[in-house]
Each structure stands twice: as C-alpha cells, then as structure tokens.
Tab-separated table of C-alpha atoms in Angstrom:
chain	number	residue	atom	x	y	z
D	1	UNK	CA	77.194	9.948	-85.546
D	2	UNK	CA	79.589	6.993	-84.751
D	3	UNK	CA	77.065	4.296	-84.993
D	4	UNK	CA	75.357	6.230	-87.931
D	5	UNK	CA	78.336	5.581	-90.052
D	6	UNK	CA	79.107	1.985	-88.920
D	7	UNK	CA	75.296	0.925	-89.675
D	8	UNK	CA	75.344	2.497	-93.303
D	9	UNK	CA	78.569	0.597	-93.722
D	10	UNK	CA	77.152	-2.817	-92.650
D	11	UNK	CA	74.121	-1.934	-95.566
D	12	UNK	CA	76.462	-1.936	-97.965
D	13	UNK	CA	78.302	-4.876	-97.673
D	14	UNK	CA	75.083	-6.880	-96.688
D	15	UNK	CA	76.020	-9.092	-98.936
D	16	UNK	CA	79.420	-10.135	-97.940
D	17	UNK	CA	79.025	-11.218	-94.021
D	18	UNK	CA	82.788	-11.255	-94.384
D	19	UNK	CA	83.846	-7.840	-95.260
D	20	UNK	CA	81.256	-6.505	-92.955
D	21	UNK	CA	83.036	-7.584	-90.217
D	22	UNK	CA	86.224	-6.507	-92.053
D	23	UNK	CA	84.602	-2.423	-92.555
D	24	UNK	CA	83.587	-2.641	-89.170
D	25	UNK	CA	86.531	-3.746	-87.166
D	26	UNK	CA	88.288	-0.620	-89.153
D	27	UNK	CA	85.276	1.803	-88.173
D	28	UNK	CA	85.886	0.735	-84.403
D	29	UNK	CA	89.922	1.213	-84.703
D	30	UNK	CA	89.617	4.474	-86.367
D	31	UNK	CA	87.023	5.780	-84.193
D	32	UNK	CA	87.323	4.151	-80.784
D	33	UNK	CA	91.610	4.447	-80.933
D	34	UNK	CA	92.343	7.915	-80.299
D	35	UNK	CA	89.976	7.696	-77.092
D	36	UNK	CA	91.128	4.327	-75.306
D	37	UNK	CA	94.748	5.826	-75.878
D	38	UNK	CA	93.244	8.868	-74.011
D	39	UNK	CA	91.181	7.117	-71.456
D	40	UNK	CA	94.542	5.053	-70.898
D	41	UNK	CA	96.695	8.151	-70.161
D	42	UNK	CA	93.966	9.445	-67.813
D	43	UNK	CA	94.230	6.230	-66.208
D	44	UNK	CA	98.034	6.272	-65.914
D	45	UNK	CA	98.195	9.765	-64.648
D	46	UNK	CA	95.206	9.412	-62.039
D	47	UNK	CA	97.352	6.350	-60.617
D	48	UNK	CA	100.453	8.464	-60.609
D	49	UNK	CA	98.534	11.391	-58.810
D	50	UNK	CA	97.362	8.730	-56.327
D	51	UNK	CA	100.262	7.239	-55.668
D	52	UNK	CA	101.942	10.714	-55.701
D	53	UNK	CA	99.451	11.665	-52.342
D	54	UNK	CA	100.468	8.172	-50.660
D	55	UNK	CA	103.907	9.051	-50.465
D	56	UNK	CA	103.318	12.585	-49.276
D	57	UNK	CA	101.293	11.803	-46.340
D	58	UNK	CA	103.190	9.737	-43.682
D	59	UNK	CA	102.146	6.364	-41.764
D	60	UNK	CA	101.512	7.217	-38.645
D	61	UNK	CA	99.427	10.044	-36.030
D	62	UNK	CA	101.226	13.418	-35.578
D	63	UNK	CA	103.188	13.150	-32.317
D	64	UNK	CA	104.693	16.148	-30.142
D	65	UNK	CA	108.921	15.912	-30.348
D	66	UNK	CA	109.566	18.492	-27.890
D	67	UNK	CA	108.134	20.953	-25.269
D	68	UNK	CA	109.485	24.680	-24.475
D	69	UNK	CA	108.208	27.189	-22.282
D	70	UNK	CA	109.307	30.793	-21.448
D	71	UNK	CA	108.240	33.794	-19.299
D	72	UNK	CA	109.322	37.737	-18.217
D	73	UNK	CA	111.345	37.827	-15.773
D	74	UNK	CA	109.061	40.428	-13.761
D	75	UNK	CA	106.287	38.376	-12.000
D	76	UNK	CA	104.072	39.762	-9.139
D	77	UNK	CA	102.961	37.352	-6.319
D	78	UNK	CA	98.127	37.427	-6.549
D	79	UNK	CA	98.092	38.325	-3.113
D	80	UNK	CA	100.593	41.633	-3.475
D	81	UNK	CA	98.711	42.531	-6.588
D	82	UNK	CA	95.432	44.551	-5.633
D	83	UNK	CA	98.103	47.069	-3.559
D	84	UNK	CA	100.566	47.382	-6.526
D	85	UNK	CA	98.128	47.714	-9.121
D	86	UNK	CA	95.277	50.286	-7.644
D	87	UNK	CA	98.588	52.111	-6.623
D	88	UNK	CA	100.494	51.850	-10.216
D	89	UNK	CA	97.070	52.981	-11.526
D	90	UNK	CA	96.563	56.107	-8.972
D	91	UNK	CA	93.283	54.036	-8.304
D	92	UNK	CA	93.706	54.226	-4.406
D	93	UNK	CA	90.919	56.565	-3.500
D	94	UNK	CA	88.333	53.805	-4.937
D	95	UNK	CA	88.451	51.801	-1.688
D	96	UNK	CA	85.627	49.465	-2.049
D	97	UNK	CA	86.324	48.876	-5.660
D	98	UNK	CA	89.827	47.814	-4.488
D	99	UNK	CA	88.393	45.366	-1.399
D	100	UNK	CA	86.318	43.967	-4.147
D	101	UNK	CA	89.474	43.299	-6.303
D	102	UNK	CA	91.501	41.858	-3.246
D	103	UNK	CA	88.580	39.315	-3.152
D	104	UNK	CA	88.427	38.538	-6.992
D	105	UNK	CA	92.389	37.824	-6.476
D	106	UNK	CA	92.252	35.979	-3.603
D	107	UNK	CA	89.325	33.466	-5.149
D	108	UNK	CA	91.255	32.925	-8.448
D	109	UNK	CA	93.600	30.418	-6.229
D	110	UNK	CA	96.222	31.762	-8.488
D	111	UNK	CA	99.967	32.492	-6.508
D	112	UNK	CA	101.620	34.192	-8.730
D	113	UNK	CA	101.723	35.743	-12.381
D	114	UNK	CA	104.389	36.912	-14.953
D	115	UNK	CA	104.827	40.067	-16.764
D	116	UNK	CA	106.702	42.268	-19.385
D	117	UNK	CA	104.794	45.530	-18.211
D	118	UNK	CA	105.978	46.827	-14.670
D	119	UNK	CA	106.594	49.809	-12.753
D	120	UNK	CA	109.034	51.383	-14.723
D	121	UNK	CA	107.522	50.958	-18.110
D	122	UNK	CA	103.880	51.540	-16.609
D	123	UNK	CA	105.516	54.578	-15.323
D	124	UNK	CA	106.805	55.996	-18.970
D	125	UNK	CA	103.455	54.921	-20.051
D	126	UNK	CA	100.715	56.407	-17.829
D	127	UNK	CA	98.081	56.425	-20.747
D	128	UNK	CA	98.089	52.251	-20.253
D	129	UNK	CA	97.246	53.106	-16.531
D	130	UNK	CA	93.606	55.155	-17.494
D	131	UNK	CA	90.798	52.920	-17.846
D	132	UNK	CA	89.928	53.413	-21.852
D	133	UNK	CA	92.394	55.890	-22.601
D	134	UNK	CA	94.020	56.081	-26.051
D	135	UNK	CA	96.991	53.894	-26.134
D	136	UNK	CA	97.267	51.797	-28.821
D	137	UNK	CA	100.133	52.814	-30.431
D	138	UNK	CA	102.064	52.377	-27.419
D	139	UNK	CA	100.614	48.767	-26.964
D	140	UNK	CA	101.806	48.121	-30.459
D	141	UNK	CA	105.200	49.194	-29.878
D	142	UNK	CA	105.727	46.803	-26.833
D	143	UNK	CA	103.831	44.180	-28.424
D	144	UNK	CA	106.310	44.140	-31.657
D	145	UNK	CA	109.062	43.802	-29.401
D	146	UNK	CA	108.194	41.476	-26.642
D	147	UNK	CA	105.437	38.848	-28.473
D	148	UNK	CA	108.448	37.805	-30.756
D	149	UNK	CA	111.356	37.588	-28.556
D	150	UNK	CA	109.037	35.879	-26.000
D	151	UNK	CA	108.030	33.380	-28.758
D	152	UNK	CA	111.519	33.005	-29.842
D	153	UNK	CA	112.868	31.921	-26.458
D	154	UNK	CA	110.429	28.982	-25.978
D	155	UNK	CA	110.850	27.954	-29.477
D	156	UNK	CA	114.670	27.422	-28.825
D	157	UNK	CA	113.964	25.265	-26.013
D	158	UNK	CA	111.451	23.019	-27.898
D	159	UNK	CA	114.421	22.931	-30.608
D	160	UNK	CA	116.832	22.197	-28.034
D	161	UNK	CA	114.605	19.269	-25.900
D	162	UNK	CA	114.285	18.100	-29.784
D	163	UNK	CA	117.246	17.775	-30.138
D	164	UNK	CA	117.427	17.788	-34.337
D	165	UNK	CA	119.156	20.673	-36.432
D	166	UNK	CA	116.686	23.595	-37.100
D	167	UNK	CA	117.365	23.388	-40.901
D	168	UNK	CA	115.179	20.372	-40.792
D	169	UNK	CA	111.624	22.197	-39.465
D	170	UNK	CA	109.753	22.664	-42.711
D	171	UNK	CA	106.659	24.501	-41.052
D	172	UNK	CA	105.892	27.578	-38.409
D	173	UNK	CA	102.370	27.867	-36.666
D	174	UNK	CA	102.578	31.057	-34.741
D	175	UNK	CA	99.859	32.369	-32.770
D	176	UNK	CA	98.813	35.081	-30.560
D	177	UNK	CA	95.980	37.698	-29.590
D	178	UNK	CA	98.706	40.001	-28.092
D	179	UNK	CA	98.111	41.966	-31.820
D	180	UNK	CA	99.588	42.140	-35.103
D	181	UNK	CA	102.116	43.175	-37.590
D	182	UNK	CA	102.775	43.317	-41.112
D	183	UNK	CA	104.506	40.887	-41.997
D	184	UNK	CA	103.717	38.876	-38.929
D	185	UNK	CA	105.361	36.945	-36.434
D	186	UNK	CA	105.846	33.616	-38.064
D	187	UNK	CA	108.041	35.417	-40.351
D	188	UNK	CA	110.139	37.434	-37.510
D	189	UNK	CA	110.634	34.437	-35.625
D	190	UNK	CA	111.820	32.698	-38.930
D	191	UNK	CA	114.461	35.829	-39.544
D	192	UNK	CA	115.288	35.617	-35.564
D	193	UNK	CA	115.916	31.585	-35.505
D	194	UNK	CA	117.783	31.495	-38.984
D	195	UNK	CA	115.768	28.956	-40.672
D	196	UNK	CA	115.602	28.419	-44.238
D	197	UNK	CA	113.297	31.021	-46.249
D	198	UNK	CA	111.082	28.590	-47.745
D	199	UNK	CA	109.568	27.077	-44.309
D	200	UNK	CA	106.153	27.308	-44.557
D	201	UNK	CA	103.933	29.545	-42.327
D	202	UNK	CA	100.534	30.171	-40.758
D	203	UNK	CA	99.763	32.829	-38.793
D	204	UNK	CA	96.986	33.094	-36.713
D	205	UNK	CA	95.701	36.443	-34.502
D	206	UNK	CA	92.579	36.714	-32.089
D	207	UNK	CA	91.689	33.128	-31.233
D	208	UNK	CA	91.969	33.907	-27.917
D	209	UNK	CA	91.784	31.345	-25.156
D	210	UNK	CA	91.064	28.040	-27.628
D	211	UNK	CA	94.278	28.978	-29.559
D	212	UNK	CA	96.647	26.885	-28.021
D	213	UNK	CA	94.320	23.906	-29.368
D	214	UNK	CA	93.867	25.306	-32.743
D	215	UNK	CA	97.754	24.853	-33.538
D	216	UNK	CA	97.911	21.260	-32.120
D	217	UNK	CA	95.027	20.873	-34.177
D	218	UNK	CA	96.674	22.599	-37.501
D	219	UNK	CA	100.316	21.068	-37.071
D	220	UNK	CA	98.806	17.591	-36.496
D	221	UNK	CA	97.318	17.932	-40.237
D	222	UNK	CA	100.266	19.714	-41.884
D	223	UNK	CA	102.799	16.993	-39.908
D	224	UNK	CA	100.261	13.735	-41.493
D	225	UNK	CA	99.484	15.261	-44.971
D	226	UNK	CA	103.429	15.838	-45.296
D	227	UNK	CA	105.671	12.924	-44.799
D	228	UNK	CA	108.785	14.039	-43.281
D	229	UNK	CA	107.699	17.505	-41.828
D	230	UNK	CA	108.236	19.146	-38.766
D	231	UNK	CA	106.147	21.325	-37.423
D	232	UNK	CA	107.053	24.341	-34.956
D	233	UNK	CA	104.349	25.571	-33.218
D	234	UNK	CA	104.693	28.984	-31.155
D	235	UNK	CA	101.861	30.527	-28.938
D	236	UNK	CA	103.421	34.343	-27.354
D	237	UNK	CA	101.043	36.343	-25.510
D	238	UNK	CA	100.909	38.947	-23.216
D	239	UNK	CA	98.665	41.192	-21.661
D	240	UNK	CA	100.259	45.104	-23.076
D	241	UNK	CA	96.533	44.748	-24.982
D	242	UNK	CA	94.230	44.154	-21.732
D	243	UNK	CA	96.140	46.273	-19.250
D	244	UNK	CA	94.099	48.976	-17.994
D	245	UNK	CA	92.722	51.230	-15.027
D	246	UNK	CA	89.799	50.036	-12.662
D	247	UNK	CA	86.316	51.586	-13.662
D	248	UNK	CA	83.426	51.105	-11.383
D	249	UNK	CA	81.101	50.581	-14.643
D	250	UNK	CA	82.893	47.585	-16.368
D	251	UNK	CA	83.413	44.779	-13.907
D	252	UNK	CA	84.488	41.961	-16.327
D	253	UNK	CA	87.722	45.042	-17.048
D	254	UNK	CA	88.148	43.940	-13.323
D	255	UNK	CA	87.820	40.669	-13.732
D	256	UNK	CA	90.190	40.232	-16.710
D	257	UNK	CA	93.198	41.953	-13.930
D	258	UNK	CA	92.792	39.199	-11.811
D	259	UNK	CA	93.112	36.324	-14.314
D	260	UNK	CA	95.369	37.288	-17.142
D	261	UNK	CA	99.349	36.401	-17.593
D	262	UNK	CA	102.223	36.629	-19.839
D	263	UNK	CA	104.192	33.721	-21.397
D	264	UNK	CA	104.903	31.631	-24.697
D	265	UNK	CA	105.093	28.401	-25.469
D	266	UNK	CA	106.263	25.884	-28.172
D	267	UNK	CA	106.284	22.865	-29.309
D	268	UNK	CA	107.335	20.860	-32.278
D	269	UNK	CA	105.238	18.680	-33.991
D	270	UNK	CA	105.862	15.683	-36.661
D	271	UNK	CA	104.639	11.938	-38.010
D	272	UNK	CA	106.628	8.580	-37.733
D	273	UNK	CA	109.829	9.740	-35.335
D	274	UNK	CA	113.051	8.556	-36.061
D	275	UNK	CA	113.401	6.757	-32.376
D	276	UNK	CA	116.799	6.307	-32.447
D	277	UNK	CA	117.127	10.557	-32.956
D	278	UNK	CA	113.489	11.873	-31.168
D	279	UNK	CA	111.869	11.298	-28.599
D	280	UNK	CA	107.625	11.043	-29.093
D	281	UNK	CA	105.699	12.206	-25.651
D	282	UNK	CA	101.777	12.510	-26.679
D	283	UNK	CA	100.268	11.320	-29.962
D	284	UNK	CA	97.773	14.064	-31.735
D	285	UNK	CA	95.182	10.780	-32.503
D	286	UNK	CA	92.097	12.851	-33.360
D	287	UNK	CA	90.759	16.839	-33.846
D	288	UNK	CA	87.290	18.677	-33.534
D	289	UNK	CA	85.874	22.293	-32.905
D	290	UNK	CA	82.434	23.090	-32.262
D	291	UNK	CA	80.341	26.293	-31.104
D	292	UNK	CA	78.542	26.333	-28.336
D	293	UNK	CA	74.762	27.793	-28.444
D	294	UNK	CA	74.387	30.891	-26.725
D	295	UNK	CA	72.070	30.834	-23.982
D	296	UNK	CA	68.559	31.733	-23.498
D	297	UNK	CA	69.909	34.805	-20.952
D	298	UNK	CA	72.244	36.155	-23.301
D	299	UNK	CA	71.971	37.656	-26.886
D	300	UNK	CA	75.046	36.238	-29.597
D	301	UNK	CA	78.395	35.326	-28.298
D	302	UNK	CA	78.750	33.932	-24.534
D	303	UNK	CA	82.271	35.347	-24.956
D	304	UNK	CA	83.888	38.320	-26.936
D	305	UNK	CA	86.164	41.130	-26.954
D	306	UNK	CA	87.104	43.915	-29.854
D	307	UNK	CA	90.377	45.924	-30.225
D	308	UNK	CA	90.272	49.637	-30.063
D	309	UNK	CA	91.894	52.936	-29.154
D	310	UNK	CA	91.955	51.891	-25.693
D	311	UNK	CA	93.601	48.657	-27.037
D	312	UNK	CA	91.256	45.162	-25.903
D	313	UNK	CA	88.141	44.961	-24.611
D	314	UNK	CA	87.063	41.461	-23.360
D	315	UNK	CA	83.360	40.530	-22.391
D	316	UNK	CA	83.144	38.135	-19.960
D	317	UNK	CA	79.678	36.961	-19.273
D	318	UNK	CA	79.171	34.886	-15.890
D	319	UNK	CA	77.041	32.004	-18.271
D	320	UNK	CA	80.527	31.088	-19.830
D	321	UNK	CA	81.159	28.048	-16.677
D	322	UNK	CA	77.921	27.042	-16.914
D	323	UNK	CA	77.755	26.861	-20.941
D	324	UNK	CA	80.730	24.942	-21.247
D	325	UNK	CA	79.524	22.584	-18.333
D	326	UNK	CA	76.295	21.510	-20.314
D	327	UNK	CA	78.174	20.692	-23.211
D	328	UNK	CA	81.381	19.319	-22.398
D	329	UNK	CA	80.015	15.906	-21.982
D	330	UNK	CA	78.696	15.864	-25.573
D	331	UNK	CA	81.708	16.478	-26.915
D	332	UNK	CA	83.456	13.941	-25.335
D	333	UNK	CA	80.991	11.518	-26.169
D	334	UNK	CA	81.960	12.537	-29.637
D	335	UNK	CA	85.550	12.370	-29.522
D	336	UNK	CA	85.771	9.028	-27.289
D	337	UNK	CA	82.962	6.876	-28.774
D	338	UNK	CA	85.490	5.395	-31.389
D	339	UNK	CA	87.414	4.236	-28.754
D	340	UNK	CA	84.745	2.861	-26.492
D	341	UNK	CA	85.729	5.180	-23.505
D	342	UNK	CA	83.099	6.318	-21.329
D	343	UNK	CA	84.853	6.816	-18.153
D	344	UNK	CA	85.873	10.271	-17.850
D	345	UNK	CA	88.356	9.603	-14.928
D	346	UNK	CA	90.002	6.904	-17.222
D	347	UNK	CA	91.509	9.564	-19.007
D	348	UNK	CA	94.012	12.505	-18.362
D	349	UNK	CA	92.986	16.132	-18.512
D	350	UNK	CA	94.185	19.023	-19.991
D	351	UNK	CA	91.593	21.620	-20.027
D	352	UNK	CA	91.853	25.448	-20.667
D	353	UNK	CA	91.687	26.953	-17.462
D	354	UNK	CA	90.149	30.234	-18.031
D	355	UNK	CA	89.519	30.646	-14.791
D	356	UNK	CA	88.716	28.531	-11.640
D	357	UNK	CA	84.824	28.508	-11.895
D	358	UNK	CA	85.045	26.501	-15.360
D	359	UNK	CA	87.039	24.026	-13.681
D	360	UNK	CA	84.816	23.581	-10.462
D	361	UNK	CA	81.862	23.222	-12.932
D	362	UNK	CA	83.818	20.739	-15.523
D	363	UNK	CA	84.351	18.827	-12.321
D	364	UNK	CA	80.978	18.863	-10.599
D	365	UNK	CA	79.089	17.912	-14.212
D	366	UNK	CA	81.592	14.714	-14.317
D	367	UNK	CA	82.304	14.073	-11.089
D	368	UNK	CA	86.315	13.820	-11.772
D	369	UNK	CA	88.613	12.588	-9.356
D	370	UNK	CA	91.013	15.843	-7.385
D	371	UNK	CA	93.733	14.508	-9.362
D	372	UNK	CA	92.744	14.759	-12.860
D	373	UNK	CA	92.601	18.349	-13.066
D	374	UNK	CA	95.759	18.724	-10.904
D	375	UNK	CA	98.444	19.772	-13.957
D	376	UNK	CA	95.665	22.427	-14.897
D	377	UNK	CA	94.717	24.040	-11.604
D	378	UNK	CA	99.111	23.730	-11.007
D	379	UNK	CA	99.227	25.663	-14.098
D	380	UNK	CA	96.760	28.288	-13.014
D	381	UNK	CA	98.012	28.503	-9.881
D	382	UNK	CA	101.996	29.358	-10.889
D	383	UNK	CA	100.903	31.135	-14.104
D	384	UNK	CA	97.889	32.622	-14.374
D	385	UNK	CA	96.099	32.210	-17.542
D	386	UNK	CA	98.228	32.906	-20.517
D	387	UNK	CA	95.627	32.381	-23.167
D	388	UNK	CA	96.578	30.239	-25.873
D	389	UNK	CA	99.820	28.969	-24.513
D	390	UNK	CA	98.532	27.730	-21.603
D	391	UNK	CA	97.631	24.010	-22.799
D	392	UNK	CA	100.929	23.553	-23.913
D	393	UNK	CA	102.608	24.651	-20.463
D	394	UNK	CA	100.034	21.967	-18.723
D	395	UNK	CA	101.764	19.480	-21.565
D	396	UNK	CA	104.465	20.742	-20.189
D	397	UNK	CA	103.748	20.148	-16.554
D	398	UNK	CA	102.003	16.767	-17.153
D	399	UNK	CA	104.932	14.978	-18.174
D	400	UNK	CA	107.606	16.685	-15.997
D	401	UNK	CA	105.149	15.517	-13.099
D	402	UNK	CA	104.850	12.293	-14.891
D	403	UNK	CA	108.780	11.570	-14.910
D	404	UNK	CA	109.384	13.318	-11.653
D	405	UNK	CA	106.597	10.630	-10.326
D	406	UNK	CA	107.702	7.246	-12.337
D	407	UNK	CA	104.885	7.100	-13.874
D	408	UNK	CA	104.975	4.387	-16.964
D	409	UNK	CA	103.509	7.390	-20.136
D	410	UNK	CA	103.901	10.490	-19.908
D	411	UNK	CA	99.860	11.220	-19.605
D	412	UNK	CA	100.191	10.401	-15.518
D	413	UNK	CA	100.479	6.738	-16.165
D	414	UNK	CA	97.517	6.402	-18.528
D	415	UNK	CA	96.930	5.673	-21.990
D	416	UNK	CA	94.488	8.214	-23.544
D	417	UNK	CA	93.615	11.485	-22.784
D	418	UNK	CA	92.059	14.896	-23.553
D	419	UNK	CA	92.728	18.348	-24.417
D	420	UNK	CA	89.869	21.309	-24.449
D	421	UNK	CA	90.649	24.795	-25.640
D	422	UNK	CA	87.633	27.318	-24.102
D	423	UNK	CA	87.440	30.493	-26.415
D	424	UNK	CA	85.315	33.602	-27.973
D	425	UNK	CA	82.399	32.230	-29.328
D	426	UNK	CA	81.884	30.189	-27.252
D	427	UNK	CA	84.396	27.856	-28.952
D	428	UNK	CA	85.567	24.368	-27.732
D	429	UNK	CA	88.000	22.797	-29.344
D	430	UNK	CA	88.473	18.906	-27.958
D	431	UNK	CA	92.262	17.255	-29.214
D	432	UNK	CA	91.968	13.095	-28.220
D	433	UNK	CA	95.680	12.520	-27.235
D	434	UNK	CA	97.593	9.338	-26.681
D	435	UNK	CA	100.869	9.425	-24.430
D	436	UNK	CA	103.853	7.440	-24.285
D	437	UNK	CA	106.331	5.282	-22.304
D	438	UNK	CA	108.666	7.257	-20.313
C-alpha cells in the first residue's frame, strides 16, 4: 500500500523531476518515521536487556567457600551390627539368614556407621522393627524432626568455615530422600538459621544416591547466572525411611542394612570470591547428567525404590556395578575432552560410593592407582553410605587429607578432578572440578 501511494504520486508530478523528489522524500518521512523511531527503541531496549544479563551473571566458575559436616551421636561399630540388629528386630531364630548378614557386613569394608534410630527409640517403635509393617507415620514424625536439625548443624559449620555474615547467602538448595513436608525443609532451615525471608529456595526430594551432585550441579548455575550470590547447599538424610526387619524373600531389604548411614552435609557455594574475606577450595568448572541404558537382563530401571506404608522400598539389582562400569569411561571422555585429559589417574576422584563392588569395578575398567579412590573408600569405611551427602563429606575428607599431607591444592596435589553421583535410574551425574592452592 506504501509503495502504491508513492508511485501514483511520482505520476503526477512526472512532469516536474523536482517536486517528485520533493512528494517523495515527504511520503518516506511520513510513512517510514513512526517505524525507525520504533525499530530504534527496540534497539535501545534489546541493548539495555543485554547489558542488563552481563551484569547479572558474574566473571568467573562457581567455587565452593566452605565445607560442613554433621552426624548422630549414636553410631554402631559393622562388625557389632548383625548381633544388635537381628536382636533389636527379635530376628534371632533366623540363624542362617543372620550368618548371611554377618558376611554382607563384614564384605562392605565399612567400620562403623551413624544413627538417629537406636535402642530406645526402636524400642517405643516396634512397628519400624517388622519387615513391611505399617509405619509411616511414625517415620514421618522422626524424619520432621531429625532431617532438619541434622541439616541445620552442618550448615552452621559451612557458615562458620565461611566465615561471612549469614545475611549475605541469597540462595538455599536443600535436599534429601529421608521424606517430605509441607512446606519443606529449605524453608525450616531458613526459619531455624534466621536468614532473611526473601532467600531463594529449591527443594529437592527422592534423588537418592546422585543427589549430592545434583546440588553442586544447581548452585554452580544459580552462583554464575547471579553475580554476587551465595549459595547454601544442604544434603540431610537418614535412614528412619529404610529401617526394617530381615525377610528371607527380599534380599536387596538385607542388603540395604548393611550399607546405609545417617548424616548431612553442606556447603556454600558462590562466583568471583572476595580473597581477602573467603577462602575458594574446588572450582565447579563444568556439569552433566546422563541415564544409563538398562541392560539386556533387566526390564526398566537398573535401580529404584517407592515409598509406602511400610515406608521405602529400594531395588537393588546386582547389574548396577557392572552398568556403571561400561559407561563410566564415556562419560569421562565427555566431560574431559575439552581439556585434553585422557589419563584417568591424572585426576582426583570423588565417586559415589554406593557400595564397595562399584568401586572395585570403576577401578578394574580404568585401572586407577590404590590412591585415587582412597578419600572415597575412607569415607565408606567411617560412614557408611549416606546417600546424597556423601560426595560432599569425601570434599570434605579430600582436602583435610590434602592440608594434613602438604599437598600444594586441595584436590591431593593435582589440578583437575572429578565428581560422579550413582543414582535411581540408573543416573550418573559427572561434576569436572578444579582445586586450589592450599
């Protein structure tokens, strides 16, 4: 319609080149204004959105500011455990069920575990003591209690290793397959620490054994797509959920005895320290999660559980070493290519250790060194495994050894290293870390 009207102008002043031009440079103004004035402020305010994002991300990779670790006082020693727990169960007449249990123990080459449930409360509680008896409302009730004030103690330790005022931690990650409650965690812990009601929050439930590396993963993009934030990240677990009575028809119930501990752990989480004020230890530098096929033996997930009346169920197929053996090596291909490593004992470990068979697998697939798994298997060994906080008490570990040794970073003298959360799914999550001078 536009060029319509300017060509029937330009017919009728034909005969005056002049005032064509004249008509037509008028025709363009008229028309063509209003929208270069638009395109102009769409321009304008697409630069100001632009440069509004630079200066809400920050400069540099997320970096971990502080490490803190807590667990009940109440801890039985592996080897004691078969006696107290057929007993605590009024199990004792299944003898052979219980030699096979003393042998499940005694190859997990863990020493000792950690928990809030023990004789007394088992004792007030003899419904948790039946194998699949309704209890759930009496795992809730210790849950609500314990999973918070467990989280709350380790997240004043990361605050205090930090060493910054709480009023300036502008995000919560809580996580935790202990159970839930409405509203959750992340906004107990808030209520219990004092912290400003407009902290952000994320709460996650059921991610099981990858968990601990799904909050690195989440703080390390809310810490680099907010300049300025910091990040507290809580994992609380316990095992009120899985605690049950020995039944000669579910093994993997039996299983799940010998592994399982209680503890939490924190850590906070933030881009481009103030040096002078915090102190960096590992660098988040890169992120991925991937699900593993399941294999040709078994139907679905290599590895699940459901809640009921009973409280948790957990499936624990004996394909889950072996599965995450095939592929580990593909996914650090993936995550190390960029950075032209290929040498997996060039690196420092921190791998989920669900339970000792993954780690003798992950070892014989790569042929690693004894001492690269060593702050894992120490971890498993004092601890059990505490689902998703135990990568962050191997952090832990790692760079107490680390100091305690002289090494020069805190990753056991090297430079770059990796972190694998082992999950329902089968998930693997693999975190590419870098650590720091000591």
């Amino acid at each position: 319609m536009l060029f319509i009207k300017a060509s029937q102008a330009m017919k009728i002043v034909t005969k005056d080149g002049k005032r064509a031009e004249i008509v037509l440079a008028k025709l363009q103004h008229s028309l063509l204004g209003p929208y270069s004035k638009v395109q102009n402020i769409r321009q304008m305010a697409t630069r100001s959105v632009e440069e509004m994002r630079r200066t809400q991300r920050a400069n540099g990779p997320a970096t971990i500011l502080g490490i803190g670790t807590a667990t009940p006082s109440n801890y039985i020693l592996q080897a004691e455990y078969p006696e107290y727990y057929f007993r605590i169960t009024r199990s004792e007449h299944m003898t052979q069920l219980k030699q096979k249990f003393k042998r499940i123990c005694k190859s997990s080459t863990i020493k000792k575990r950690h928990f809030y449930l023990n004789e007394a409360n088992l004792k007030e509680n003899p419904n948790l003591c039946e194998y699949m008896a309704p209890s759930l409302d009496t795992r809730r009730e210790m849950i609500a209690k314990e999973v918070p004030r467990l989280g709350m103690e380790a997240a004043v330790k990361a605050i205090q290793e930090w060493g910054q005022p709480k009023s300036k931690i502008t995000h919560i990650v809580f996580c935790t397959i202990a159970g839930m409650e409405l509203p959750g965690f992340d906004y107990q812990l808030i209520n219990q620490l004092g912290l400003d009601p407009s902290v952000k929050r994320v709460m996650l439930y059921q991610h099981g054994c990858f968990g601990g590396s799904t909050v690195l993963r989440i703080a390390k993009d809310l810490a680099e797509n907010n300049k300025g934030a910091r990040v507290l990240v809580v994992c609380s677990e316990i095992t009120v959920s899985i605690f049950r009575g020995p039944s000669h028809t579910h093994m993997d119930s039996l299983v799940v005895q010998s592994l399982f501990g209680d503890g939490a752990a924190a850590v906070i989480v933030g881009s481009d320290p103030e040096t002078s004020i915090e102190r960096p230890l590992f660098e988040l530098v890169s992120a991925a999660e991937t699900i593993l096929p399941p294999s040709p033996d078994h139907e679905g997930c290599s590895f699940a559980g459901g809640v009921g009346e009973d409280g948790l169920t957990v499936d624990l197929p004996r394909n889950v070493p072996l599965s995450i053996s095939n592929n580990i090596e593909k996914c650090l291909e993936e995550a190390f290519t960029p950075l032209g490593i290929t040498d997996w004992n060039s690196i420092f470990w921190i791998a989920h250790p669900g339970g000792p068979a993954i780690l003798d697998h992950i070892d014989s697939k790569l042929g690693l060194k004894e001492e690269r798994l060593r702050a894992t298997r120490k971890v498993l060994s004092e601890y059990g495994n505490i689902i998703s906080s135990t990568v962050l008490f191997i952090l832990d570990e790692m760079r107490n050894k680390s100091i305690e040794e002289g090494k020069v970073t805190t990753g056991e003298g090297l430079a770059w290293g990796v972190l694998f959360g082992f999950g329902p799914g089968l998930t693997v999550e693999t975190l590419v870390l870098h650590s720091l001078p000591i």
